Amino acid sequence: MLPSIEWKSGRIVIATSIGLPQKVYNIRRRPDVSLLFSEPTGSGLTDPFSVLVEGSAEVSDTLFTSLSQIDDADVRAALDRDALALLRRQPAVGIYASNPVARALMDWYFFRLLVMVTPRRISWGRGNPREWDALDVA
Amino acid sequence: MRSTWRKVRREAARFESGVLSGLGPANTPVSVRCSPRLDSERRVLLIDDPFPVVPGAASILFHRHDQRLWSLRSCLISGLLIAKGEQWIFRPRRFTPGMGVGGLRSYVRLLVNGRKATNQYLAAAGLPRPKAVWEDVEELLRLAASPELRG
């Protein structure tokens, strides 16, 4: 999962494949979510603190297969920026598109829905989560 | 149950920490990183870390990748979180293998389950199968590989 921050609205945007739909079904049943950022491998950071985002999420009904199909320019820009950053670190994902067989088998990976998370509370720190700093944002 | 525990024991031992998710005091989801210990006699995981979660249904996600975000290995263990004094006891009920678990089989599983879930989603939503826009994927890959952007 690749969460992107759309700075203009302060929401977190995730483009999730319908081939891995459990989070979509969960959110449609109950929109409360939490996102934990606690493992920095590959981020370039050393010993960062952890961040927990609690909030509510909604899932688009509209399926997209290319970022160019997303109407909201700010959301599109956030996803585009982070997709590029991801591919620069993880070029191996290109195998999904590398030949006709891979494309036929993995096309579903690119059938995506937008998940928009509106943060309600953000907390951060190290060690005991009960002692973390927190900010209510909604 | 014995089979579930065998899988839990094998995979949990590979990780130093995992992410425990459950409900917090406000009855909304929270997630925290923890370092569970195996108790093979009772077939439970023991968690000493202090958490803002309440007893009840919970899950532990074990997940890792390398610096290139590749070589994934993950699994999700669903179960019941029980408070016992200052300690938590996590009783596994279900083991869901993720990428890397079972070697090559995990890729086959991803492929088969991904296609199946896609077909089910499209059928339930009454949607035709869309077409991936490979030219856009290629363009992103080309941009990502360009020396100017690699920095």
PDB file of C-alpha atoms in Angstrom:
ATOM      1  CA  MET A   1       0.000   0.000   0.000  1.00  0.00           C
ATOM      2  CA  LEU A   2       1.333   3.440  -0.945  1.00  0.00           C
ATOM      3  CA  PRO A   3      -0.286   6.268   1.033  1.00  0.00           C
ATOM      4  CA  SER A   4       0.184   9.733  -0.516  1.00  0.00           C
ATOM      5  CA  ILE A   5      -0.484  13.013   1.227  1.00  0.00           C
ATOM      6  CA  GLU A   6      -2.627  15.477  -0.701  1.00  0.00           C
ATOM      7  CA  TRP A   7      -1.415  18.619   1.038  1.00  0.00           C
ATOM      8  CA  LYS A   8      -4.131  20.994  -0.152  1.00  0.00           C
ATOM      9  CA  SER A   9      -6.930  19.184   1.679  1.00  0.00           C
ATOM     10  CA  GLY A  10      -4.724  17.382   4.219  1.00  0.00           C
ATOM     11  CA  ARG A  11      -6.107  14.003   3.198  1.00  0.00           C
ATOM     12  CA  ILE A  12      -4.201  10.782   2.645  1.00  0.00           C
ATOM     13  CA  VAL A  13      -4.844   9.155  -0.717  1.00  0.00           C
ATOM     14  CA  ILE A  14      -4.391   5.483  -1.535  1.00  0.00           C
ATOM     15  CA  ALA A  15      -4.914   3.862  -4.927  1.00  0.00           C
ATOM     16  CA  THR A  16      -5.851   0.288  -4.168  1.00  0.00           C
ATOM     17  CA  SER A  17      -6.326  -2.597  -6.595  1.00  0.00           C
ATOM     18  CA  ILE A  18      -9.689  -4.339  -6.733  1.00  0.00           C
ATOM     19  CA  GLY A  19      -7.694  -7.563  -6.820  1.00  0.00           C
ATOM     20  CA  LEU A  20      -6.775  -6.885  -3.183  1.00  0.00           C
ATOM     21  CA  PRO A  21     -10.150  -5.545  -2.072  1.00  0.00           C
ATOM     22  CA  GLN A  22     -10.459  -6.389   1.616  1.00  0.00           C
ATOM     23  CA  LYS A  23      -9.686  -2.860   2.810  1.00  0.00           C
ATOM     24  CA  VAL A  24     -12.302  -1.497   0.408  1.00  0.00           C
ATOM     25  CA  TYR A  25     -14.974  -3.835   1.747  1.00  0.00           C
ATOM     26  CA  ASN A  26     -13.989  -3.016   5.330  1.00  0.00           C
ATOM     27  CA  ILE A  27     -14.157   0.748   4.757  1.00  0.00           C
ATOM     28  CA  ARG A  28     -17.526   0.536   3.032  1.00  0.00           C
ATOM     29  CA  ARG A  29     -18.843  -1.424   5.998  1.00  0.00           C
ATOM     30  CA  ARG A  30     -17.259   0.892   8.561  1.00  0.00           C
ATOM     31  CA  PRO A  31     -15.210   3.981   7.605  1.00  0.00           C
ATOM     32  CA  ASP A  32     -13.035   4.244  10.734  1.00  0.00           C
ATOM     33  CA  VAL A  33      -9.388   3.501   9.923  1.00  0.00           C
ATOM     34  CA  SER A  34      -5.901   3.819  11.350  1.00  0.00           C
ATOM     35  CA  LEU A  35      -2.618   4.063   9.484  1.00  0.00           C
ATOM     36  CA  LEU A  36       0.631   3.329  11.272  1.00  0.00           C
ATOM     37  CA  PHE A  37       3.967   4.464   9.873  1.00  0.00           C
ATOM     38  CA  SER A  38       6.494   2.582  11.978  1.00  0.00           C
ATOM     39  CA  GLU A  39       8.979   0.759   9.731  1.00  0.00           C
ATOM     40  CA  PRO A  40      11.478   2.982   7.905  1.00  0.00           C
ATOM     41  CA  THR A  41      13.282   0.372   5.738  1.00  0.00           C
ATOM     42  CA  GLY A  42      13.795   1.896   2.305  1.00  0.00           C
ATOM     43  CA  SER A  43      12.663   5.380   3.350  1.00  0.00           C
ATOM     44  CA  GLY A  44      16.176   6.776   3.721  1.00  0.00           C
ATOM     45  CA  LEU A  45      15.394   7.736   7.323  1.00  0.00           C
ATOM     46  CA  THR A  46      17.327   6.387  10.281  1.00  0.00           C
ATOM     47  CA  ASP A  47      15.570   6.021  13.607  1.00  0.00           C
ATOM     48  CA  PRO A  48      12.495   8.119  12.829  1.00  0.00           C
ATOM     49  CA  PHE A  49       9.634   8.259  15.307  1.00  0.00           C
ATOM     50  CA  SER A  50       6.429   6.362  14.551  1.00  0.00           C
ATOM     51  CA  VAL A  51       3.275   8.108  13.394  1.00  0.00           C
ATOM     52  CA  LEU A  52      -0.274   6.888  13.905  1.00  0.00           C
ATOM     53  CA  VAL A  53      -3.069   8.489  11.886  1.00  0.00           C
ATOM     54  CA  GLU A  54      -6.620   7.804  13.040  1.00  0.00           C
ATOM     55  CA  GLY A  55      -9.440   8.981  10.831  1.00  0.00           C
ATOM     56  CA  SER A  56     -12.257   8.099   8.515  1.00  0.00           C
ATOM     57  CA  ALA A  57     -12.015   6.848   4.965  1.00  0.00           C
ATOM     58  CA  GLU A  58     -14.174   6.779   1.895  1.00  0.00           C
ATOM     59  CA  VAL A  59     -13.767   4.753  -1.274  1.00  0.00           C
ATOM     60  CA  SER A  60     -14.637   5.994  -4.743  1.00  0.00           C
ATOM     61  CA  ASP A  61     -17.155   4.038  -6.788  1.00  0.00           C
ATOM     62  CA  THR A  62     -15.295   4.849  -9.967  1.00  0.00           C
ATOM     63  CA  LEU A  63     -12.609   2.496 -11.148  1.00  0.00           C
ATOM     64  CA  PHE A  64      -9.527   3.940 -12.838  1.00  0.00           C
ATOM     65  CA  THR A  65      -6.787   2.236 -14.822  1.00  0.00           C
ATOM     66  CA  SER A  66      -4.561   5.276 -15.354  1.00  0.00           C
ATOM     67  CA  LEU A  67      -3.767   8.276 -13.159  1.00  0.00           C
ATOM     68  CA  SER A  68      -4.826  10.475 -16.075  1.00  0.00           C
ATOM     69  CA  GLN A  69      -8.439   9.358 -15.444  1.00  0.00           C
ATOM     70  CA  ILE A  70      -8.525  11.017 -12.004  1.00  0.00           C
ATOM     71  CA  ASP A  71     -10.416  14.309 -12.191  1.00  0.00           C
ATOM     72  CA  ASP A  72      -9.042  15.990  -9.061  1.00  0.00           C
ATOM     73  CA  ALA A  73      -5.749  17.568 -10.147  1.00  0.00           C
ATOM     74  CA  ASP A  74      -4.336  17.727  -6.601  1.00  0.00           C
ATOM     75  CA  VAL A  75      -5.076  14.055  -5.943  1.00  0.00           C
ATOM     76  CA  ARG A  76      -3.650  13.121  -9.344  1.00  0.00           C
ATOM     77  CA  ALA A  77      -0.471  15.120  -8.655  1.00  0.00           C
ATOM     78  CA  ALA A  78       0.007  13.482  -5.232  1.00  0.00           C
ATOM     79  CA  LEU A  79      -0.380   9.972  -6.654  1.00  0.00           C
ATOM     80  CA  ASP A  80       1.803  10.757  -9.658  1.00  0.00           C
ATOM     81  CA  ARG A  81       4.583  12.143  -7.438  1.00  0.00           C
ATOM     82  CA  ASP A  82       4.609   9.122  -5.142  1.00  0.00           C
ATOM     83  CA  ALA A  83       4.165   6.526  -7.897  1.00  0.00           C
ATOM     84  CA  LEU A  84       7.325   7.922  -9.488  1.00  0.00           C
ATOM     85  CA  ALA A  85       9.147   7.907  -6.149  1.00  0.00           C
ATOM     86  CA  LEU A  86       8.078   4.294  -5.595  1.00  0.00           C
ATOM     87  CA  LEU A  87       9.157   3.153  -9.049  1.00  0.00           C
ATOM     88  CA  ARG A  88      12.544   4.821  -8.636  1.00  0.00           C
ATOM     89  CA  ARG A  89      13.104   2.722  -5.516  1.00  0.00           C
ATOM     90  CA  GLN A  90      11.318  -0.387  -6.763  1.00  0.00           C
ATOM     91  CA  PRO A  91      11.888  -0.706 -10.514  1.00  0.00           C
ATOM     92  CA  ALA A  92      11.255  -4.480 -10.261  1.00  0.00           C
ATOM     93  CA  VAL A  93       7.507  -3.792 -10.256  1.00  0.00           C
ATOM     94  CA  GLY A  94       8.020  -3.263 -13.986  1.00  0.00           C
ATOM     95  CA  ILE A  95       7.908  -7.056 -14.420  1.00  0.00           C
ATOM     96  CA  TYR A  96       4.103  -6.779 -14.164  1.00  0.00           C
ATOM     97  CA  ALA A  97       4.165  -4.875 -17.442  1.00  0.00           C
ATOM     98  CA  SER A  98       7.237  -6.411 -19.020  1.00  0.00           C
ATOM     99  CA  ASN A  99       5.689  -8.822 -21.543  1.00  0.00           C
ATOM    100  CA  PRO A 100       2.294  -9.893 -22.924  1.00  0.00           C
ATOM    101  CA  VAL A 101       2.002 -12.892 -20.587  1.00  0.00           C
ATOM    102  CA  ALA A 102       2.708 -10.817 -17.456  1.00  0.00           C
ATOM    103  CA  ARG A 103       0.258  -8.193 -18.689  1.00  0.00           C
ATOM    104  CA  ALA A 104      -2.483 -10.752 -19.266  1.00  0.00           C
ATOM    105  CA  LEU A 105      -1.949 -12.262 -15.811  1.00  0.00           C
ATOM    106  CA  MET A 106      -1.465  -9.050 -13.834  1.00  0.00           C
ATOM    107  CA  ASP A 107      -3.713  -6.486 -15.533  1.00  0.00           C
ATOM    108  CA  TRP A 108      -5.973  -6.488 -12.455  1.00  0.00           C
ATOM    109  CA  TYR A 109      -3.136  -4.948 -10.437  1.00  0.00           C
ATOM    110  CA  PHE A 110      -3.766  -1.719 -12.331  1.00  0.00           C
ATOM    111  CA  PHE A 111      -7.575  -1.663 -11.832  1.00  0.00           C
ATOM    112  CA  ARG A 112      -7.756   0.776  -8.959  1.00  0.00           C
ATOM    113  CA  LEU A 113     -10.091   2.573  -6.603  1.00  0.00           C
ATOM    114  CA  LEU A 114      -9.321   5.746  -4.692  1.00  0.00           C
ATOM    115  CA  VAL A 115      -9.347   5.596  -0.915  1.00  0.00           C
ATOM    116  CA  MET A 116      -9.395   9.035   0.743  1.00  0.00           C
ATOM    117  CA  VAL A 117      -8.535   9.198   4.425  1.00  0.00           C
ATOM    118  CA  THR A 118      -9.471  12.280   6.451  1.00  0.00           C
ATOM    119  CA  PRO A 119      -7.321  12.344   9.593  1.00  0.00           C
ATOM    120  CA  ARG A 120      -9.064  12.897  12.899  1.00  0.00           C
ATOM    121  CA  ARG A 121      -6.099  12.500  15.220  1.00  0.00           C
ATOM    122  CA  ILE A 122      -2.375  12.215  14.555  1.00  0.00           C
ATOM    123  CA  SER A 123      -0.003  10.946  17.219  1.00  0.00           C
ATOM    124  CA  TRP A 124       3.717  10.396  17.086  1.00  0.00           C
ATOM    125  CA  GLY A 125       6.612   9.312  19.243  1.00  0.00           C
ATOM    126  CA  ARG A 126       8.915   6.493  20.245  1.00  0.00           C
ATOM    127  CA  GLY A 127       8.426   3.791  22.848  1.00  0.00           C
ATOM    128  CA  ASN A 128       5.222   3.692  24.863  1.00  0.00           C
ATOM    129  CA  PRO A 129       2.355   4.895  22.597  1.00  0.00           C
ATOM    130  CA  ARG A 130       0.504   6.149  25.668  1.00  0.00           C
ATOM    131  CA  GLU A 131       3.210   8.808  26.028  1.00  0.00           C
ATOM    132  CA  TRP A 132       3.242   9.978  22.413  1.00  0.00           C
ATOM    133  CA  ASP A 133       2.426  13.540  21.381  1.00  0.00           C
ATOM    134  CA  ALA A 134      -0.944  13.912  19.709  1.00  0.00           C
ATOM    135  CA  LEU A 135      -2.848  16.442  17.661  1.00  0.00           C
ATOM    136  CA  ASP A 136      -6.597  16.443  17.068  1.00  0.00           C
ATOM    137  CA  VAL A 137      -7.122  17.701  13.546  1.00  0.00           C
ATOM    138  CA  ALA A 138     -10.847  17.381  12.964  1.00  0.00           C
TER     139      ALA A 138
ATOM    140  CA  MET B   1      -6.083 -25.171  15.353  1.00  0.00           C
ATOM    141  CA  ARG B   2      -2.867 -27.186  15.510  1.00  0.00           C
ATOM    142  CA  SER B   3      -2.184 -26.403  11.882  1.00  0.00           C
ATOM    143  CA  THR B   4      -2.844 -22.679  12.457  1.00  0.00           C
ATOM    144  CA  TRP B   5      -0.473 -22.609  15.406  1.00  0.00           C
ATOM    145  CA  ARG B   6       2.240 -24.393  13.425  1.00  0.00           C
ATOM    146  CA  LYS B   7       2.060 -21.674  10.751  1.00  0.00           C
ATOM    147  CA  VAL B   8       1.948 -18.883  13.332  1.00  0.00           C
ATOM    148  CA  ARG B   9       4.968 -20.271  15.155  1.00  0.00           C
ATOM    149  CA  ARG B  10       6.986 -20.696  11.985  1.00  0.00           C
ATOM    150  CA  GLU B  11       6.314 -17.201  10.643  1.00  0.00           C
ATOM    151  CA  ALA B  12       6.266 -15.177  13.886  1.00  0.00           C
ATOM    152  CA  ALA B  13       9.722 -16.505  14.742  1.00  0.00           C
ATOM    153  CA  ARG B  14      11.067 -14.843  11.595  1.00  0.00           C
ATOM    154  CA  PHE B  15      10.165 -11.323  12.719  1.00  0.00           C
ATOM    155  CA  GLU B  16      11.429  -9.109  15.534  1.00  0.00           C
ATOM    156  CA  SER B  17       8.227  -7.082  15.570  1.00  0.00           C
ATOM    157  CA  GLY B  18       4.791  -6.808  14.035  1.00  0.00           C
ATOM    158  CA  VAL B  19       1.855  -4.412  13.938  1.00  0.00           C
ATOM    159  CA  LEU B  20      -0.986  -5.099  16.324  1.00  0.00           C
ATOM    160  CA  SER B  21      -4.344  -3.659  15.255  1.00  0.00           C
ATOM    161  CA  GLY B  22      -7.444  -3.580  17.369  1.00  0.00           C
ATOM    162  CA  LEU B  23      -9.977  -1.192  18.785  1.00  0.00           C
ATOM    163  CA  GLY B  24      -8.961   1.697  21.036  1.00  0.00           C
ATOM    164  CA  PRO B  25     -10.887   3.173  23.970  1.00  0.00           C
ATOM    165  CA  ALA B  26     -13.009   5.253  21.538  1.00  0.00           C
ATOM    166  CA  ASN B  27     -14.074   2.038  19.774  1.00  0.00           C
ATOM    167  CA  THR B  28     -12.149   3.041  16.648  1.00  0.00           C
ATOM    168  CA  PRO B  29      -9.196   1.178  15.111  1.00  0.00           C
ATOM    169  CA  VAL B  30      -5.655   1.757  16.345  1.00  0.00           C
ATOM    170  CA  SER B  31      -2.408   0.102  15.324  1.00  0.00           C
ATOM    171  CA  VAL B  32       0.822  -0.180  17.272  1.00  0.00           C
ATOM    172  CA  ARG B  33       4.138  -1.920  16.710  1.00  0.00           C
ATOM    173  CA  CYS B  34       4.890  -4.677  19.178  1.00  0.00           C
ATOM    174  CA  SER B  35       7.350  -7.486  19.807  1.00  0.00           C
ATOM    175  CA  PRO B  36       5.321 -10.634  20.524  1.00  0.00           C
ATOM    176  CA  ARG B  37       6.890 -13.697  22.137  1.00  0.00           C
ATOM    177  CA  LEU B  38       5.780 -17.229  21.346  1.00  0.00           C
ATOM    178  CA  ASP B  39       4.325 -19.365  24.113  1.00  0.00           C
ATOM    179  CA  SER B  40       4.220 -22.767  22.410  1.00  0.00           C
ATOM    180  CA  GLU B  41       2.798 -24.529  25.435  1.00  0.00           C
ATOM    181  CA  ARG B  42      -0.353 -22.389  25.485  1.00  0.00           C
ATOM    182  CA  ARG B  43      -0.253 -21.691  21.732  1.00  0.00           C
ATOM    183  CA  VAL B  44      -0.490 -17.948  22.239  1.00  0.00           C
ATOM    184  CA  LEU B  45       1.631 -14.868  21.637  1.00  0.00           C
ATOM    185  CA  LEU B  46       2.657 -12.829  24.671  1.00  0.00           C
ATOM    186  CA  ILE B  47       2.945  -9.076  24.317  1.00  0.00           C
ATOM    187  CA  ASP B  48       4.594  -7.004  27.011  1.00  0.00           C
ATOM    188  CA  ASP B  49       4.376  -3.599  25.305  1.00  0.00           C
ATOM    189  CA  PRO B  50       1.857  -1.118  26.748  1.00  0.00           C
ATOM    190  CA  PHE B  51      -0.900  -0.311  24.265  1.00  0.00           C
ATOM    191  CA  PRO B  52      -3.891   1.978  23.900  1.00  0.00           C
ATOM    192  CA  VAL B  53      -6.028  -0.953  22.710  1.00  0.00           C
ATOM    193  CA  VAL B  54      -8.864  -2.767  24.412  1.00  0.00           C
ATOM    194  CA  PRO B  55      -9.299  -6.544  24.696  1.00  0.00           C
ATOM    195  CA  GLY B  56     -11.233  -8.263  21.935  1.00  0.00           C
ATOM    196  CA  ALA B  57     -10.824  -9.056  18.253  1.00  0.00           C
ATOM    197  CA  ALA B  58      -7.392  -8.035  16.959  1.00  0.00           C
ATOM    198  CA  SER B  59      -4.769  -8.913  14.386  1.00  0.00           C
ATOM    199  CA  ILE B  60      -1.006  -8.914  14.075  1.00  0.00           C
ATOM    200  CA  LEU B  61       0.588  -8.121  10.737  1.00  0.00           C
ATOM    201  CA  PHE B  62       4.133  -9.301  10.178  1.00  0.00           C
ATOM    202  CA  HIS B  63       5.633  -7.612   7.153  1.00  0.00           C
ATOM    203  CA  ARG B  64       9.056  -6.776   5.788  1.00  0.00           C
ATOM    204  CA  HIS B  65      10.857  -5.817   2.619  1.00  0.00           C
ATOM    205  CA  ASP B  66      14.357  -4.830   1.592  1.00  0.00           C
ATOM    206  CA  GLN B  67      15.764  -1.355   0.894  1.00  0.00           C
ATOM    207  CA  ARG B  68      14.365  -1.580  -2.653  1.00  0.00           C
ATOM    208  CA  LEU B  69      10.885  -2.355  -1.247  1.00  0.00           C
ATOM    209  CA  TRP B  70      11.191  -5.819  -2.761  1.00  0.00           C
ATOM    210  CA  SER B  71      11.726  -9.335  -1.285  1.00  0.00           C
ATOM    211  CA  LEU B  72       8.440  -9.029   0.553  1.00  0.00           C
ATOM    212  CA  ARG B  73       7.469 -11.422   3.292  1.00  0.00           C
ATOM    213  CA  SER B  74       4.232 -10.972   5.189  1.00  0.00           C
ATOM    214  CA  CYS B  75       1.413 -12.693   6.978  1.00  0.00           C
ATOM    215  CA  LEU B  76      -1.645 -11.653   8.940  1.00  0.00           C
ATOM    216  CA  ILE B  77      -2.695 -13.411  12.104  1.00  0.00           C
ATOM    217  CA  SER B  78      -6.222 -12.717  13.319  1.00  0.00           C
ATOM    218  CA  GLY B  79      -7.310 -13.603  16.804  1.00  0.00           C
ATOM    219  CA  LEU B  80      -8.366 -12.523  20.234  1.00  0.00           C
ATOM    220  CA  LEU B  81      -6.498 -10.104  22.500  1.00  0.00           C
ATOM    221  CA  ILE B  82      -6.824 -10.813  26.199  1.00  0.00           C
ATOM    222  CA  ALA B  83      -5.537  -8.532  28.984  1.00  0.00           C
ATOM    223  CA  LYS B  84      -3.770 -10.229  31.836  1.00  0.00           C
ATOM    224  CA  GLY B  85      -2.386  -7.712  34.301  1.00  0.00           C
ATOM    225  CA  GLU B  86       0.252  -5.657  32.527  1.00  0.00           C
ATOM    226  CA  GLN B  87       0.600  -8.283  29.822  1.00  0.00           C
ATOM    227  CA  TRP B  88      -1.419  -9.026  26.711  1.00  0.00           C
ATOM    228  CA  ILE B  89      -2.163 -12.506  25.482  1.00  0.00           C
ATOM    229  CA  PHE B  90      -2.962 -12.902  21.809  1.00  0.00           C
ATOM    230  CA  ARG B  91      -4.762 -16.094  20.895  1.00  0.00           C
ATOM    231  CA  PRO B  92      -4.413 -16.780  17.132  1.00  0.00           C
ATOM    232  CA  ARG B  93      -7.492 -17.989  15.287  1.00  0.00           C
ATOM    233  CA  ARG B  94      -6.638 -17.531  11.663  1.00  0.00           C
ATOM    234  CA  PHE B  95      -3.404 -17.411   9.660  1.00  0.00           C
ATOM    235  CA  THR B  96      -3.408 -15.632   6.293  1.00  0.00           C
ATOM    236  CA  PRO B  97      -0.158 -16.015   4.333  1.00  0.00           C
ATOM    237  CA  GLY B  98       1.092 -13.049   2.365  1.00  0.00           C
ATOM    238  CA  MET B  99       3.882 -12.496  -0.126  1.00  0.00           C
ATOM    239  CA  GLY B 100       6.978 -14.628   0.325  1.00  0.00           C
ATOM    240  CA  VAL B 101       5.329 -17.231   2.543  1.00  0.00           C
ATOM    241  CA  GLY B 102       5.669 -20.532   0.713  1.00  0.00           C
ATOM    242  CA  GLY B 103       8.181 -19.217  -1.836  1.00  0.00           C
ATOM    243  CA  LEU B 104       6.986 -19.459  -5.421  1.00  0.00           C
ATOM    244  CA  ARG B 105       3.532 -20.516  -4.212  1.00  0.00           C
ATOM    245  CA  SER B 106       2.993 -17.022  -2.802  1.00  0.00           C
ATOM    246  CA  TYR B 107       3.267 -15.546  -6.306  1.00  0.00           C
ATOM    247  CA  VAL B 108       0.835 -18.098  -7.684  1.00  0.00           C
ATOM    248  CA  ARG B 109      -1.496 -17.331  -4.764  1.00  0.00           C
ATOM    249  CA  LEU B 110      -1.275 -13.585  -5.493  1.00  0.00           C
ATOM    250  CA  LEU B 111      -2.033 -14.165  -9.121  1.00  0.00           C
ATOM    251  CA  VAL B 112      -4.920 -16.589  -8.647  1.00  0.00           C
ATOM    252  CA  ASN B 113      -6.514 -14.753  -5.708  1.00  0.00           C
ATOM    253  CA  GLY B 114      -6.027 -11.363  -7.362  1.00  0.00           C
ATOM    254  CA  ARG B 115      -7.792 -12.448 -10.522  1.00  0.00           C
ATOM    255  CA  LYS B 116     -10.567 -14.150  -8.580  1.00  0.00           C
ATOM    256  CA  ALA B 117     -11.165 -11.121  -6.335  1.00  0.00           C
ATOM    257  CA  THR B 118     -11.139  -8.840  -9.375  1.00  0.00           C
ATOM    258  CA  ASN B 119     -13.743 -10.927 -11.186  1.00  0.00           C
ATOM    259  CA  GLN B 120     -15.921 -11.032  -8.063  1.00  0.00           C
ATOM    260  CA  TYR B 121     -15.659  -7.268  -7.554  1.00  0.00           C
ATOM    261  CA  LEU B 122     -16.533  -6.494 -11.172  1.00  0.00           C
ATOM    262  CA  ALA B 123     -19.457  -8.944 -11.166  1.00  0.00           C
ATOM    263  CA  ALA B 124     -20.889  -7.572  -7.898  1.00  0.00           C
ATOM    264  CA  ALA B 125     -20.571  -3.984  -9.153  1.00  0.00           C
ATOM    265  CA  GLY B 126     -21.989  -4.856 -12.578  1.00  0.00           C
ATOM    266  CA  LEU B 127     -18.908  -3.446 -14.282  1.00  0.00           C
ATOM    267  CA  PRO B 128     -17.285  -4.642 -17.515  1.00  0.00           C
ATOM    268  CA  ARG B 129     -13.625  -5.651 -17.323  1.00  0.00           C
ATOM    269  CA  PRO B 130     -11.576  -2.501 -17.953  1.00  0.00           C
ATOM    270  CA  LYS B 131      -8.330  -2.376 -19.915  1.00  0.00           C
ATOM    271  CA  ALA B 132      -5.037  -1.493 -18.269  1.00  0.00           C
ATOM    272  CA  VAL B 133      -3.425   1.522 -19.930  1.00  0.00           C
ATOM    273  CA  TRP B 134       0.008   0.004 -20.538  1.00  0.00           C
ATOM    274  CA  GLU B 135       1.331   3.083 -22.323  1.00  0.00           C
ATOM    275  CA  ASP B 136       0.888   5.080 -19.093  1.00  0.00           C
ATOM    276  CA  VAL B 137       2.603   2.378 -17.036  1.00  0.00           C
ATOM    277  CA  GLU B 138       5.497   2.357 -19.521  1.00  0.00           C
ATOM    278  CA  GLU B 139       5.718   6.146 -19.355  1.00  0.00           C
ATOM    279  CA  LEU B 140       5.911   6.083 -15.549  1.00  0.00           C
ATOM    280  CA  LEU B 141       8.605   3.397 -15.683  1.00  0.00           C
ATOM    281  CA  ARG B 142      10.527   5.406 -18.271  1.00  0.00           C
ATOM    282  CA  LEU B 143      10.330   8.571 -16.177  1.00  0.00           C
ATOM    283  CA  ALA B 144      11.375   6.685 -13.042  1.00  0.00           C
ATOM    284  CA  ALA B 145      14.407   5.283 -14.836  1.00  0.00           C
ATOM    285  CA  SER B 146      15.510   8.593 -16.334  1.00  0.00           C
ATOM    286  CA  PRO B 147      18.824   9.839 -14.873  1.00  0.00           C
ATOM    287  CA  GLU B 148      17.496  13.408 -14.388  1.00  0.00           C
ATOM    288  CA  LEU B 149      14.835  12.146 -12.007  1.00  0.00           C
ATOM    289  CA  ARG B 150      16.875   9.492 -10.271  1.00  0.00           C
ATOM    290  CA  GLY B 151      18.895  12.229  -8.502  1.00  0.00           C
TER     291      GLY B 151
END
